Amino acid sequence: MAMQPWFTQAKLGIFVHWGVYAVDGVAESWSFYAGELSREEYLAQLDRFTAANYDPDAWADLFTRAGARYAVLTTKHHDGVALWDTDATDLSVVKRSPAGRDLVGPYADALRRRGLHVGLYFAHNDWSHPDYPTVRPAHLHRPWVDNRFAMPAPGAEDPAAFERYLAHVHRGQLRELLDRYHPDLLWFDGSWERDEQQWRMGELAASIREHSPDILLNGRMMGHGDYLTPELGVPINPPDMPWELCYTLGDYWGHRPDDVNVKSVRELVRVFAETIGGGGNLLLNVGPRQDGTFVDEHVQRLEGLGEWIARNAEAVYPTGAGLPYGHHYGPSTLSADRSTLYLFCFDTPREFVELRGLYNKVRDIRVLGTGEHLGHRVVGGFPSRNVPGVVRIDAPVTGDPYATVLALDLEGELALYRGHGEG
């Protein structure tokens, strides 16, 4: 299928890791998988998961203020606990927790009321269902996955049980999400414990697209997804296909009281600019408390990022990837018609800002957020050998506290010199 244009122009999505793990502030699913506590102790958190102050309209308003165009909610993590009333198992917050209601439908409705696209996270694996840990892949590329929550001991395989899991739990729950909530995007995780043939990923992707032709599937589909999902670090060499960086506000995904290293607005602006400068989206994660509310500091950070995006919206959407490294000391983006170049300056510009290898003449230079117009001159170059000089842009009088953006209106579409110079 063709990439949906809304996705490549969304630029910012909000990832929401919400589940029973927020009750005691433990690692989502991994805490019992790694033996930090028993699965019984982990699932006992269900008794205290209330969603008492869950306000999906307030969530959607916050995401809008942050500048996001879509969000992704963890409908079921590796622990197998569903946030909706699934018919496939009894392990849901609807049946087993004081929350006692569907949490996915109100989220989807609230996003759509604000024009945001609906993403649903779904774990392929399920460390709580007895039919899941019943087969082993042909090759264990990651030895740590040889865990009894994930697969049986050698010689104890039960392929028929895994087929039941695929048909009634995995496929069954996905059909429920598609039929009930009509997501724009499915964000998969947890495929690494089986091989492609065991999951029958090609067949799964085809059936999802037949059901929902306009849906997007993330890259954790063993070659059958629509875009890549690097995690926690901006790629040095951005992929040459659509991509999305999933990134945390603090150190963890789900809510944890000890998660005190919350990134500053300046850090978030930097990683956001680097991501969109490389042609990607930022999927920025926030973990609500068990009652459905966000930590005040997280709200402030999202709002701060959104205020910067609003001041510099022209450089954010609709734009594409900017200059390759080496032309400007910082990220950049390019307008849809490729005639306006946006330079991001993380440090306060002093005296001048340099741009190298630009063939185009520059008609005008503006500072986004203030409207100040800047002078410039071209220094050096070797015109007879078709080597352009360096564009030196006067530093603005007033910059942005987080990142100053300069808009260069060019004559014609961007044209760059990529040679080694002439002697």
Tab-separated table of C-alpha atoms in Angstrom:
chain	number	residue	atom	x	y	z
A	1	MET	CA	0.000	0.000	0.000
A	2	ALA	CA	1.030	3.601	-0.372
A	3	MET	CA	2.151	5.473	2.716
A	4	GLN	CA	-0.705	7.582	4.066
A	5	PRO	CA	0.287	11.252	3.583
A	6	TRP	CA	-1.093	12.237	6.979
A	7	PHE	CA	1.610	10.187	8.685
A	8	THR	CA	4.658	11.743	7.061
A	9	GLN	CA	3.261	15.203	7.811
A	10	ALA	CA	2.180	14.449	11.379
A	11	LYS	CA	5.704	15.043	12.792
A	12	LEU	CA	4.667	14.451	16.426
A	13	GLY	CA	2.721	11.629	18.006
A	14	ILE	CA	2.120	10.868	21.687
A	15	PHE	CA	2.848	7.343	22.932
A	16	VAL	CA	0.812	6.379	26.012
A	17	HIS	CA	1.990	3.435	28.123
A	18	TRP	CA	-0.907	2.839	30.509
A	19	GLY	CA	-1.663	-0.366	32.341
A	20	VAL	CA	-1.795	-2.145	35.690
A	21	TYR	CA	1.968	-1.648	36.090
A	22	ALA	CA	1.242	1.987	37.011
A	23	VAL	CA	-0.380	0.885	40.296
A	24	ASP	CA	2.901	-0.023	42.014
A	25	GLY	CA	5.128	1.793	39.523
A	26	VAL	CA	6.926	-1.312	38.261
A	27	ALA	CA	8.293	-2.033	34.814
A	28	GLU	CA	5.534	-2.854	32.349
A	29	SER	CA	5.433	-6.672	31.879
A	30	TRP	CA	9.225	-7.005	32.120
A	31	SER	CA	9.176	-6.848	35.920
A	32	PHE	CA	7.687	-10.338	36.245
A	33	TYR	CA	9.366	-11.672	33.093
A	34	ALA	CA	12.755	-10.822	34.633
A	35	GLY	CA	11.786	-12.179	38.068
A	36	GLU	CA	11.696	-8.879	39.956
A	37	LEU	CA	8.340	-10.058	41.287
A	38	SER	CA	6.087	-13.013	40.572
A	39	ARG	CA	3.445	-12.903	37.869
A	40	GLU	CA	0.832	-13.358	40.581
A	41	GLU	CA	2.147	-10.306	42.451
A	42	TYR	CA	2.209	-8.344	39.210
A	43	LEU	CA	-1.365	-9.242	38.220
A	44	ALA	CA	-2.583	-8.502	41.754
A	45	GLN	CA	-2.214	-4.844	40.779
A	46	LEU	CA	-5.454	-5.340	38.847
A	47	ASP	CA	-7.323	-5.149	42.163
A	48	ARG	CA	-6.167	-1.522	42.567
A	49	PHE	CA	-6.346	-0.269	38.992
A	50	THR	CA	-9.201	2.244	39.046
A	51	ALA	CA	-8.883	4.688	36.098
A	52	ALA	CA	-10.900	6.858	38.493
A	53	ASN	CA	-9.833	10.179	36.988
A	54	TYR	CA	-9.451	9.095	33.370
A	55	ASP	CA	-10.550	11.966	31.147
A	56	PRO	CA	-9.807	11.148	27.497
A	57	ASP	CA	-10.984	14.580	26.376
A	58	ALA	CA	-8.378	16.158	28.654
A	59	TRP	CA	-5.787	13.786	27.163
A	60	ALA	CA	-6.736	14.807	23.624
A	61	ASP	CA	-6.634	18.498	24.564
A	62	LEU	CA	-3.132	18.067	26.014
A	63	PHE	CA	-1.906	16.196	22.936
A	64	THR	CA	-3.289	18.974	20.749
A	65	ARG	CA	-1.537	21.643	22.832
A	66	ALA	CA	1.686	19.656	22.445
A	67	GLY	CA	1.411	19.950	18.662
A	68	ALA	CA	0.739	16.251	18.083
A	69	ARG	CA	-1.287	14.958	15.156
A	70	TYR	CA	-1.748	11.385	16.424
A	71	ALA	CA	-1.401	9.214	19.531
A	72	VAL	CA	-0.744	5.536	20.249
A	73	LEU	CA	-2.239	3.802	23.315
A	74	THR	CA	-1.034	0.469	24.737
A	75	THR	CA	-4.235	-1.542	24.433
A	76	LYS	CA	-2.408	-4.730	25.511
A	77	HIS	CA	1.220	-5.022	26.604
A	78	HIS	CA	3.218	-8.254	26.893
A	79	ASP	CA	1.456	-8.934	30.220
A	80	GLY	CA	-1.729	-9.807	28.308
A	81	VAL	CA	-3.936	-7.337	30.206
A	82	ALA	CA	-6.411	-5.745	27.783
A	83	LEU	CA	-7.747	-2.215	28.247
A	84	TRP	CA	-10.975	-3.144	26.460
A	85	ASP	CA	-13.655	-5.781	27.016
A	86	THR	CA	-12.096	-8.569	25.000
A	87	ASP	CA	-14.037	-11.758	24.328
A	88	ALA	CA	-10.823	-13.733	23.799
A	89	THR	CA	-9.761	-13.917	27.468
A	90	ASP	CA	-10.958	-12.796	30.876
A	91	LEU	CA	-7.747	-10.837	31.481
A	92	SER	CA	-8.918	-7.264	31.044
A	93	VAL	CA	-9.362	-4.184	33.186
A	94	VAL	CA	-13.057	-4.411	32.339
A	95	LYS	CA	-13.549	-7.835	33.898
A	96	ARG	CA	-10.801	-7.917	36.503
A	97	SER	CA	-10.260	-4.394	37.891
A	98	PRO	CA	-12.265	-1.668	39.661
A	99	ALA	CA	-11.985	0.371	36.445
A	100	GLY	CA	-14.673	-1.949	35.125
A	101	ARG	CA	-15.102	-0.345	31.716
A	102	ASP	CA	-13.666	-0.036	28.227
A	103	LEU	CA	-10.812	2.479	28.183
A	104	VAL	CA	-9.962	2.281	24.477
A	105	GLY	CA	-13.226	3.463	22.915
A	106	PRO	CA	-13.379	6.782	24.808
A	107	TYR	CA	-9.735	7.456	23.884
A	108	ALA	CA	-10.413	6.877	20.183
A	109	ASP	CA	-13.540	9.018	20.237
A	110	ALA	CA	-11.803	11.895	22.040
A	111	LEU	CA	-8.917	11.942	19.567
A	112	ARG	CA	-11.238	11.979	16.577
A	113	ARG	CA	-13.265	14.852	18.000
A	114	ARG	CA	-10.057	16.915	17.796
A	115	GLY	CA	-8.960	15.696	14.384
A	116	LEU	CA	-6.159	13.509	15.763
A	117	HIS	CA	-5.354	10.136	14.210
A	118	VAL	CA	-5.908	7.042	16.343
A	119	GLY	CA	-3.071	4.613	16.965
A	120	LEU	CA	-3.396	1.400	18.970
A	121	TYR	CA	-0.412	-0.521	20.361
A	122	PHE	CA	-0.807	-4.306	20.483
A	123	ALA	CA	1.707	-6.902	21.672
A	124	HIS	CA	1.928	-10.002	19.501
A	125	ASN	CA	3.127	-11.999	22.495
A	126	ASP	CA	1.209	-12.675	25.713
A	127	TRP	CA	3.152	-13.794	28.766
A	128	SER	CA	-0.020	-14.583	30.722
A	129	HIS	CA	-1.950	-16.830	28.325
A	130	PRO	CA	-1.333	-20.583	28.764
A	131	ASP	CA	-1.494	-21.263	25.006
A	132	TYR	CA	1.249	-18.762	24.173
A	133	PRO	CA	4.480	-20.330	25.575
A	134	THR	CA	4.001	-23.538	23.614
A	135	VAL	CA	6.406	-23.416	20.642
A	136	ARG	CA	10.042	-22.477	20.117
A	137	PRO	CA	11.498	-20.691	17.069
A	138	ALA	CA	13.936	-22.540	14.850
A	139	HIS	CA	16.793	-20.273	15.946
A	140	LEU	CA	17.141	-18.366	19.217
A	141	HIS	CA	18.923	-15.214	18.084
A	142	ARG	CA	18.338	-13.661	21.510
A	143	PRO	CA	19.154	-16.214	24.246
A	144	TRP	CA	17.363	-14.203	26.937
A	145	VAL	CA	14.006	-15.031	25.336
A	146	ASP	CA	14.325	-18.670	26.471
A	147	ASN	CA	11.982	-17.895	29.340
A	148	ARG	CA	9.100	-20.080	30.462
A	149	PHE	CA	6.668	-17.142	30.133
A	150	ALA	CA	7.623	-17.002	26.447
A	151	MET	CA	8.281	-20.571	25.330
A	152	PRO	CA	8.401	-24.143	26.597
A	153	ALA	CA	11.452	-26.133	27.533
A	154	PRO	CA	12.976	-28.085	24.597
A	155	GLY	CA	10.879	-31.134	23.878
A	156	ALA	CA	7.753	-29.757	25.525
A	157	GLU	CA	6.311	-28.004	22.460
A	158	ASP	CA	2.567	-28.063	21.789
A	159	PRO	CA	1.957	-26.642	18.292
A	160	ALA	CA	-1.798	-27.175	18.541
A	161	ALA	CA	-1.938	-24.917	21.585
A	162	PHE	CA	-0.055	-22.161	19.750
A	163	GLU	CA	-2.503	-22.455	16.849
A	164	ARG	CA	-5.320	-21.920	19.344
A	165	TYR	CA	-3.499	-18.836	20.633
A	166	LEU	CA	-3.118	-17.435	17.123
A	167	ALA	CA	-6.721	-18.061	16.144
A	168	HIS	CA	-8.588	-17.118	19.308
A	169	VAL	CA	-6.361	-14.649	21.143
A	170	HIS	CA	-3.946	-12.989	18.717
A	171	ARG	CA	-6.169	-12.817	15.648
A	172	GLY	CA	-9.335	-12.605	17.716
A	173	GLN	CA	-8.231	-9.565	19.701
A	174	LEU	CA	-6.937	-7.804	16.605
A	175	ARG	CA	-10.316	-8.289	14.935
A	176	GLU	CA	-11.974	-6.743	17.981
A	177	LEU	CA	-9.716	-3.673	17.838
A	178	LEU	CA	-10.306	-3.220	14.117
A	179	ASP	CA	-14.079	-3.750	14.264
A	180	ARG	CA	-14.750	-1.697	17.379
A	181	TYR	CA	-12.333	1.221	17.115
A	182	HIS	CA	-11.296	1.513	13.432
A	183	PRO	CA	-7.723	2.664	14.164
A	184	ASP	CA	-5.694	4.640	11.638
A	185	LEU	CA	-2.532	2.887	12.801
A	186	LEU	CA	-1.636	-0.403	14.509
A	187	TRP	CA	1.608	-0.263	16.482
A	188	PHE	CA	2.861	-3.810	17.002
A	189	ASP	CA	5.474	-5.061	19.440
A	190	GLY	CA	6.737	-8.376	20.790
A	191	SER	CA	7.373	-10.366	17.612
A	192	TRP	CA	10.920	-11.440	18.520
A	193	GLU	CA	9.952	-14.680	20.316
A	194	ARG	CA	8.757	-16.441	17.159
A	195	ASP	CA	9.909	-16.588	13.573
A	196	GLU	CA	8.033	-15.100	10.637
A	197	GLN	CA	6.588	-18.453	9.602
A	198	GLN	CA	5.231	-19.151	13.097
A	199	TRP	CA	3.515	-15.779	13.232
A	200	ARG	CA	2.550	-15.981	9.540
A	201	MET	CA	3.139	-12.254	9.416
A	202	GLY	CA	2.572	-11.857	5.693
A	203	GLU	CA	-0.820	-13.482	6.007
A	204	LEU	CA	-1.647	-11.321	9.045
A	205	ALA	CA	-0.634	-8.068	7.304
A	206	ALA	CA	-2.670	-8.978	4.214
A	207	SER	CA	-5.771	-9.773	6.265
A	208	ILE	CA	-5.522	-6.505	8.219
A	209	ARG	CA	-5.164	-4.487	5.014
A	210	GLU	CA	-8.066	-6.311	3.411
A	211	HIS	CA	-10.192	-5.361	6.412
A	212	SER	CA	-8.855	-1.780	6.677
A	213	PRO	CA	-7.233	-0.692	3.393
A	214	ASP	CA	-6.081	2.714	4.690
A	215	ILE	CA	-4.509	1.471	7.916
A	216	LEU	CA	-0.799	1.873	8.688
A	217	LEU	CA	1.268	-0.891	10.293
A	218	ASN	CA	4.486	-0.108	12.097
A	219	GLY	CA	7.748	-1.865	11.261
A	220	ARG	CA	7.637	-4.558	13.955
A	221	MET	CA	5.991	-6.925	11.498
A	222	MET	CA	9.092	-8.786	10.297
A	223	GLY	CA	9.268	-7.027	6.960
A	224	HIS	CA	5.538	-6.467	6.464
A	225	GLY	CA	5.167	-3.010	8.050
A	226	ASP	CA	4.964	0.438	6.485
A	227	TYR	CA	7.584	2.371	8.435
A	228	LEU	CA	10.557	1.874	10.767
A	229	THR	CA	10.542	2.478	14.530
A	230	PRO	CA	14.012	3.239	15.933
A	231	GLU	CA	13.914	3.525	19.706
A	232	LEU	CA	15.424	6.081	22.111
A	233	GLY	CA	18.091	7.484	19.780
A	234	VAL	CA	17.930	9.670	16.664
A	235	PRO	CA	19.472	7.701	13.757
A	236	ILE	CA	22.851	9.047	12.645
A	237	ASN	CA	21.938	8.133	9.068
A	238	PRO	CA	18.179	8.584	8.732
A	239	PRO	CA	16.347	5.730	6.969
A	240	ASP	CA	15.422	6.264	3.334
A	241	MET	CA	11.815	5.274	4.087
A	242	PRO	CA	9.214	6.666	6.507
A	243	TRP	CA	10.262	6.328	10.142
A	244	GLU	CA	9.324	7.279	13.667
A	245	LEU	CA	11.524	7.668	16.731
A	246	CYS	CA	9.895	6.357	19.908
A	247	TYR	CA	11.265	8.307	22.849
A	248	THR	CA	10.557	8.723	26.545
A	249	LEU	CA	9.916	11.880	28.569
A	250	GLY	CA	11.855	10.355	31.450
A	251	ASP	CA	13.858	7.134	31.706
A	252	TYR	CA	10.920	4.713	31.597
A	253	TRP	CA	7.804	3.994	29.555
A	254	GLY	CA	5.124	3.408	32.176
A	255	HIS	CA	4.481	5.553	35.246
A	256	ARG	CA	7.107	5.120	37.959
A	257	PRO	CA	7.472	7.397	40.998
A	258	ASP	CA	11.265	7.046	40.787
A	259	ASP	CA	11.313	8.331	37.186
A	260	VAL	CA	12.770	11.727	38.063
A	261	ASN	CA	15.054	12.375	35.073
A	262	VAL	CA	12.425	14.189	33.039
A	263	LYS	CA	13.852	15.744	29.899
A	264	SER	CA	13.769	19.515	29.662
A	265	VAL	CA	11.848	21.398	27.005
A	266	ARG	CA	15.198	22.278	25.417
A	267	GLU	CA	16.115	18.585	25.170
A	268	LEU	CA	12.728	17.753	23.656
A	269	VAL	CA	12.958	20.582	21.126
A	270	ARG	CA	16.419	19.367	20.123
A	271	VAL	CA	15.429	15.741	19.563
A	272	PHE	CA	12.227	16.799	17.814
A	273	ALA	CA	14.119	19.102	15.432
A	274	GLU	CA	16.739	16.441	14.725
A	275	THR	CA	14.019	13.886	14.035
A	276	ILE	CA	11.948	15.957	11.612
A	277	GLY	CA	15.165	17.243	10.029
A	278	GLY	CA	15.903	13.642	9.123
A	279	GLY	CA	12.425	13.146	7.690
A	280	GLY	CA	10.961	11.248	10.657
A	281	ASN	CA	8.224	11.613	13.256
A	282	LEU	CA	8.786	11.782	17.005
A	283	LEU	CA	6.553	9.451	19.032
A	284	LEU	CA	6.991	10.947	22.494
A	285	ASN	CA	5.956	8.726	25.379
A	286	VAL	CA	4.075	9.676	28.525
A	287	GLY	CA	2.985	7.226	31.251
A	288	PRO	CA	-0.219	8.084	33.137
A	289	ARG	CA	-0.774	7.150	36.766
A	290	GLN	CA	-3.151	4.255	37.404
A	291	ASP	CA	-6.035	6.704	37.857
A	292	GLY	CA	-5.517	8.093	34.342
A	293	THR	CA	-3.868	11.411	35.249
A	294	PHE	CA	-0.492	12.677	34.072
A	295	VAL	CA	2.366	13.894	36.249
A	296	ASP	CA	2.365	17.723	36.298
A	297	GLU	CA	5.974	17.866	35.119
A	298	HIS	CA	5.103	15.754	32.064
A	299	VAL	CA	2.212	18.060	31.219
A	300	GLN	CA	4.483	21.095	31.477
A	301	ARG	CA	7.069	19.526	29.179
A	302	LEU	CA	4.480	18.620	26.540
A	303	GLU	CA	2.991	22.096	26.684
A	304	GLY	CA	6.442	23.666	26.428
A	305	LEU	CA	7.253	21.639	23.332
A	306	GLY	CA	3.874	22.576	21.866
A	307	GLU	CA	4.487	26.272	22.445
A	308	TRP	CA	7.800	26.062	20.582
A	309	ILE	CA	6.147	24.151	17.720
A	310	ALA	CA	3.398	26.787	17.520
A	311	ARG	CA	5.991	29.578	17.269
A	312	ASN	CA	7.795	27.718	14.492
A	313	ALA	CA	4.943	25.822	12.857
A	314	GLU	CA	5.941	26.901	9.348
A	315	ALA	CA	9.187	24.909	9.728
A	316	VAL	CA	7.367	21.838	11.040
A	317	TYR	CA	4.396	21.078	8.824
A	318	PRO	CA	4.114	20.590	5.948
A	319	THR	CA	7.839	20.017	5.454
A	320	GLY	CA	10.295	17.314	4.473
A	321	ALA	CA	13.801	16.307	5.460
A	322	GLY	CA	16.350	19.078	5.165
A	323	LEU	CA	20.046	19.273	4.397
A	324	PRO	CA	22.508	16.413	4.731
A	325	TYR	CA	25.075	16.816	7.488
A	326	GLY	CA	27.843	19.279	6.733
A	327	HIS	CA	25.930	22.127	5.146
A	328	HIS	CA	24.701	23.679	8.423
A	329	TYR	CA	25.582	23.093	12.069
A	330	GLY	CA	22.164	21.865	13.068
A	331	PRO	CA	19.070	20.219	11.599
A	332	SER	CA	16.931	21.753	8.887
A	333	THR	CA	13.683	21.145	7.055
A	334	LEU	CA	12.440	22.021	3.580
A	335	SER	CA	9.052	23.347	2.528
A	336	ALA	CA	6.754	21.183	0.438
A	337	ASP	CA	7.605	23.160	-2.709
A	338	ARG	CA	11.343	22.847	-1.883
A	339	SER	CA	11.904	26.605	-2.146
A	340	THR	CA	12.050	27.551	1.535
A	341	LEU	CA	14.788	26.173	3.743
A	342	TYR	CA	14.462	26.252	7.539
A	343	LEU	CA	17.652	26.242	9.607
A	344	PHE	CA	17.441	25.248	13.288
A	345	CYS	CA	20.011	26.914	15.553
A	346	PHE	CA	20.248	25.303	18.993
A	347	ASP	CA	22.815	27.767	20.304
A	348	THR	CA	22.192	31.519	20.307
A	349	PRO	CA	23.582	32.763	16.967
A	350	ARG	CA	26.580	35.070	17.427
A	351	GLU	CA	27.660	37.422	14.651
A	352	PHE	CA	26.597	35.069	11.831
A	353	VAL	CA	25.167	31.694	10.853
A	354	GLU	CA	26.847	29.784	8.015
A	355	LEU	CA	25.297	27.749	5.222
A	356	ARG	CA	27.604	25.915	2.818
A	357	GLY	CA	27.100	24.397	-0.615
A	358	LEU	CA	23.984	26.337	-1.641
A	359	TYR	CA	23.628	27.034	-5.373
A	360	ASN	CA	20.430	29.063	-5.022
A	361	LYS	CA	20.320	32.774	-4.550
A	362	VAL	CA	18.619	33.764	-1.296
A	363	ARG	CA	15.707	36.169	-1.700
A	364	ASP	CA	14.924	36.796	1.941
A	365	ILE	CA	15.730	35.477	5.417
A	366	ARG	CA	13.246	35.642	8.271
A	367	VAL	CA	13.366	34.661	11.939
A	368	LEU	CA	10.318	32.546	12.742
A	369	GLY	CA	8.587	33.616	15.908
A	370	THR	CA	9.708	37.253	15.675
A	371	GLY	CA	9.436	38.145	11.980
A	372	GLU	CA	12.837	39.864	11.961
A	373	HIS	CA	14.478	40.029	8.517
A	374	LEU	CA	18.191	39.290	8.333
A	375	GLY	CA	20.927	40.374	5.964
A	376	HIS	CA	23.422	37.987	4.398
A	377	ARG	CA	26.463	37.864	2.111
A	378	VAL	CA	28.224	35.165	0.097
A	379	VAL	CA	31.886	34.620	0.929
A	380	GLY	CA	34.421	32.833	-1.285
A	381	GLY	CA	33.494	30.159	-3.786
A	382	PHE	CA	34.901	29.272	-7.216
A	383	PRO	CA	32.208	30.402	-9.688
A	384	SER	CA	34.147	29.384	-12.818
A	385	ARG	CA	34.306	25.817	-11.460
A	386	ASN	CA	30.696	25.859	-10.295
A	387	VAL	CA	31.634	25.786	-6.601
A	388	PRO	CA	29.329	28.062	-4.523
A	389	GLY	CA	30.560	30.274	-1.723
A	390	VAL	CA	29.484	30.218	1.900
A	391	VAL	CA	26.285	32.075	2.834
A	392	ARG	CA	26.887	34.079	5.999
A	393	ILE	CA	23.655	35.195	7.645
A	394	ASP	CA	23.613	38.052	10.140
A	395	ALA	CA	22.744	36.918	13.644
A	396	PRO	CA	19.253	37.966	14.761
A	397	VAL	CA	18.759	40.533	17.493
A	398	THR	CA	16.362	38.239	19.345
A	399	GLY	CA	16.478	34.441	19.306
A	400	ASP	CA	14.284	31.685	20.681
A	401	PRO	CA	15.064	30.377	24.179
A	402	TYR	CA	15.152	26.766	22.916
A	403	ALA	CA	16.011	26.854	19.214
A	404	THR	CA	15.945	29.756	16.780
A	405	VAL	CA	14.621	28.944	13.314
A	406	LEU	CA	15.675	30.901	10.227
A	407	ALA	CA	13.533	30.702	7.097
A	408	LEU	CA	15.475	31.187	3.839
A	409	ASP	CA	13.298	31.955	0.829
A	410	LEU	CA	15.235	30.684	-2.203
A	411	GLU	CA	15.129	31.375	-5.906
A	412	GLY	CA	13.851	28.076	-7.292
A	413	GLU	CA	13.978	24.645	-5.694
A	414	LEU	CA	16.855	23.817	-3.365
A	415	ALA	CA	20.026	22.894	-5.266
A	416	LEU	CA	23.138	21.741	-3.381
A	417	TYR	CA	26.807	21.348	-4.227
A	418	ARG	CA	28.054	17.977	-2.955
A	419	GLY	CA	31.577	17.963	-4.386
A	420	HIS	CA	35.057	18.224	-2.856
A	421	GLY	CA	36.010	21.707	-4.073
A	422	GLU	CA	38.433	22.573	-6.855
A	423	GLY	CA	42.127	23.392	-6.789
